[in-house]
Amino acid sequence: MVAFAVALLMGTAVYFRIWARQSSDPSFTVDDREELRRQFERANLEAMDESAEWRMKYDTELEKSKQLQDELSKDYLMLKRQTELLRQQCNCTVPLSSRQG
């Protein structure tokens, strides 16, 4: 995430550098503008790559989280059913207020 922020700041700095040079320096040549434009595009592409990488990591972790949540839900339901079956088989006299449910 830090690398993404750095790349974004670099891209913004290059953009402002182009803008400042064009408006204040008449000796700023077309080649200089082209070089700065390429630097800006490169920084922008790096930021987009970094963003895509983080998005893939997020999607992977989200999928893992959903799978674990599904497994936990299934386990919870299974344990709840087992608890109910044990309660029915037990024939214990447990007050309603002490039951968890």
Tab-separated table of C-alpha atoms in Angstrom:
chain	number	residue	atom	x	y	z
A	1	MET	CA	0.000	0.000	0.000
A	2	VAL	CA	2.895	2.323	0.758
A	3	ALA	CA	4.407	1.634	-2.661
A	4	PHE	CA	1.098	2.548	-4.274
A	5	ALA	CA	0.981	5.844	-2.401
A	6	VAL	CA	4.590	6.608	-3.344
A	7	ALA	CA	3.932	5.830	-7.020
A	8	LEU	CA	0.825	8.005	-6.940
A	9	LEU	CA	2.743	10.889	-5.368
A	10	MET	CA	5.539	10.514	-7.920
A	11	GLY	CA	3.034	10.651	-10.760
A	12	THR	CA	1.423	13.743	-9.313
A	13	ALA	CA	4.827	15.388	-8.803
A	14	VAL	CA	5.782	14.741	-12.431
A	15	TYR	CA	2.467	16.151	-13.607
A	16	PHE	CA	2.921	19.352	-11.599
A	17	ARG	CA	6.505	19.601	-12.802
A	18	ILE	CA	5.311	19.491	-16.414
A	19	TRP	CA	2.629	22.064	-15.719
A	20	ALA	CA	5.022	24.429	-13.893
A	21	ARG	CA	7.701	24.188	-16.566
A	22	GLN	CA	5.320	24.759	-19.446
A	23	SER	CA	3.817	27.839	-17.918
A	24	SER	CA	6.983	29.530	-16.623
A	25	ASP	CA	9.974	28.375	-18.701
A	26	PRO	CA	10.088	29.254	-22.412
A	27	SER	CA	13.272	27.185	-22.861
A	28	PHE	CA	11.365	24.013	-22.013
A	29	THR	CA	11.628	22.014	-25.237
A	30	VAL	CA	9.307	19.524	-26.847
A	31	ASP	CA	11.769	16.762	-25.981
A	32	ASP	CA	11.672	17.787	-22.328
A	33	ARG	CA	7.891	17.693	-22.381
A	34	GLU	CA	7.929	14.287	-24.042
A	35	GLU	CA	10.372	12.884	-21.482
A	36	LEU	CA	8.295	14.163	-18.590
A	37	ARG	CA	5.139	12.814	-20.209
A	38	ARG	CA	6.793	9.374	-20.471
A	39	GLN	CA	7.833	9.575	-16.817
A	40	PHE	CA	4.293	10.466	-15.863
A	41	GLU	CA	2.859	7.593	-17.905
A	42	ARG	CA	5.362	5.159	-16.369
A	43	ALA	CA	4.481	6.305	-12.849
A	44	ASN	CA	0.800	6.043	-13.689
A	45	LEU	CA	1.235	2.498	-15.043
A	46	GLU	CA	3.203	1.486	-11.953
A	47	ALA	CA	0.427	2.827	-9.748
A	48	MET	CA	-2.196	0.953	-11.762
A	49	ASP	CA	-0.144	-2.260	-11.562
A	50	GLU	CA	0.212	-1.851	-7.824
A	51	SER	CA	-3.510	-1.219	-7.503
A	52	ALA	CA	-4.317	-4.324	-9.553
A	53	GLU	CA	-1.945	-6.392	-7.432
A	54	TRP	CA	-3.608	-5.239	-4.223
A	55	ARG	CA	-7.036	-5.888	-5.725
A	56	MET	CA	-6.021	-9.474	-6.556
A	57	LYS	CA	-4.736	-9.940	-3.000
A	58	TYR	CA	-7.981	-8.526	-1.635
A	59	ASP	CA	-10.096	-10.796	-3.849
A	60	THR	CA	-8.055	-13.845	-2.804
A	61	GLU	CA	-8.394	-13.032	0.887
A	62	LEU	CA	-12.099	-12.299	0.475
A	63	GLU	CA	-12.643	-15.703	-1.143
A	64	LYS	CA	-10.710	-17.422	1.652
A	65	SER	CA	-12.762	-15.532	4.209
A	66	LYS	CA	-16.030	-16.580	2.562
A	67	GLN	CA	-14.936	-20.224	2.474
A	68	LEU	CA	-13.955	-20.150	6.142
A	69	GLN	CA	-17.228	-18.451	7.052
A	70	ASP	CA	-19.171	-21.151	5.184
A	71	GLU	CA	-17.210	-23.894	6.951
A	72	LEU	CA	-17.791	-22.278	10.336
A	73	SER	CA	-21.507	-21.905	9.634
A	74	LYS	CA	-21.780	-25.570	8.650
A	75	ASP	CA	-19.838	-26.652	11.733
A	76	TYR	CA	-22.004	-24.449	13.941
A	77	LEU	CA	-25.215	-25.921	12.538
A	78	MET	CA	-23.869	-29.453	12.922
A	79	LEU	CA	-22.887	-28.810	16.552
A	80	LYS	CA	-26.232	-27.187	17.240
A	81	ARG	CA	-28.049	-30.256	15.875
A	82	GLN	CA	-25.832	-32.581	17.898
A	83	THR	CA	-26.507	-30.552	21.029
A	84	GLU	CA	-30.247	-30.744	20.440
A	85	LEU	CA	-30.051	-34.506	19.891
A	86	LEU	CA	-28.051	-34.932	23.091
A	87	ARG	CA	-30.563	-32.829	25.008
A	88	GLN	CA	-33.401	-34.969	23.708
A	89	GLN	CA	-31.577	-38.184	24.622
A	90	CYS	CA	-30.486	-36.952	28.022
A	91	ASN	CA	-33.914	-36.616	29.675
A	92	CYS	CA	-32.289	-34.228	32.127
A	93	THR	CA	-34.285	-31.684	34.020
A	94	VAL	CA	-32.378	-28.521	33.295
A	95	PRO	CA	-34.141	-25.221	34.004
A	96	LEU	CA	-34.942	-23.203	30.890
A	97	SER	CA	-33.073	-20.164	32.192
A	98	SER	CA	-29.736	-22.024	32.231
A	99	ARG	CA	-30.036	-23.318	28.678
A	100	GLN	CA	-28.124	-21.540	25.952
A	101	GLY	CA	-29.820	-21.450	22.643
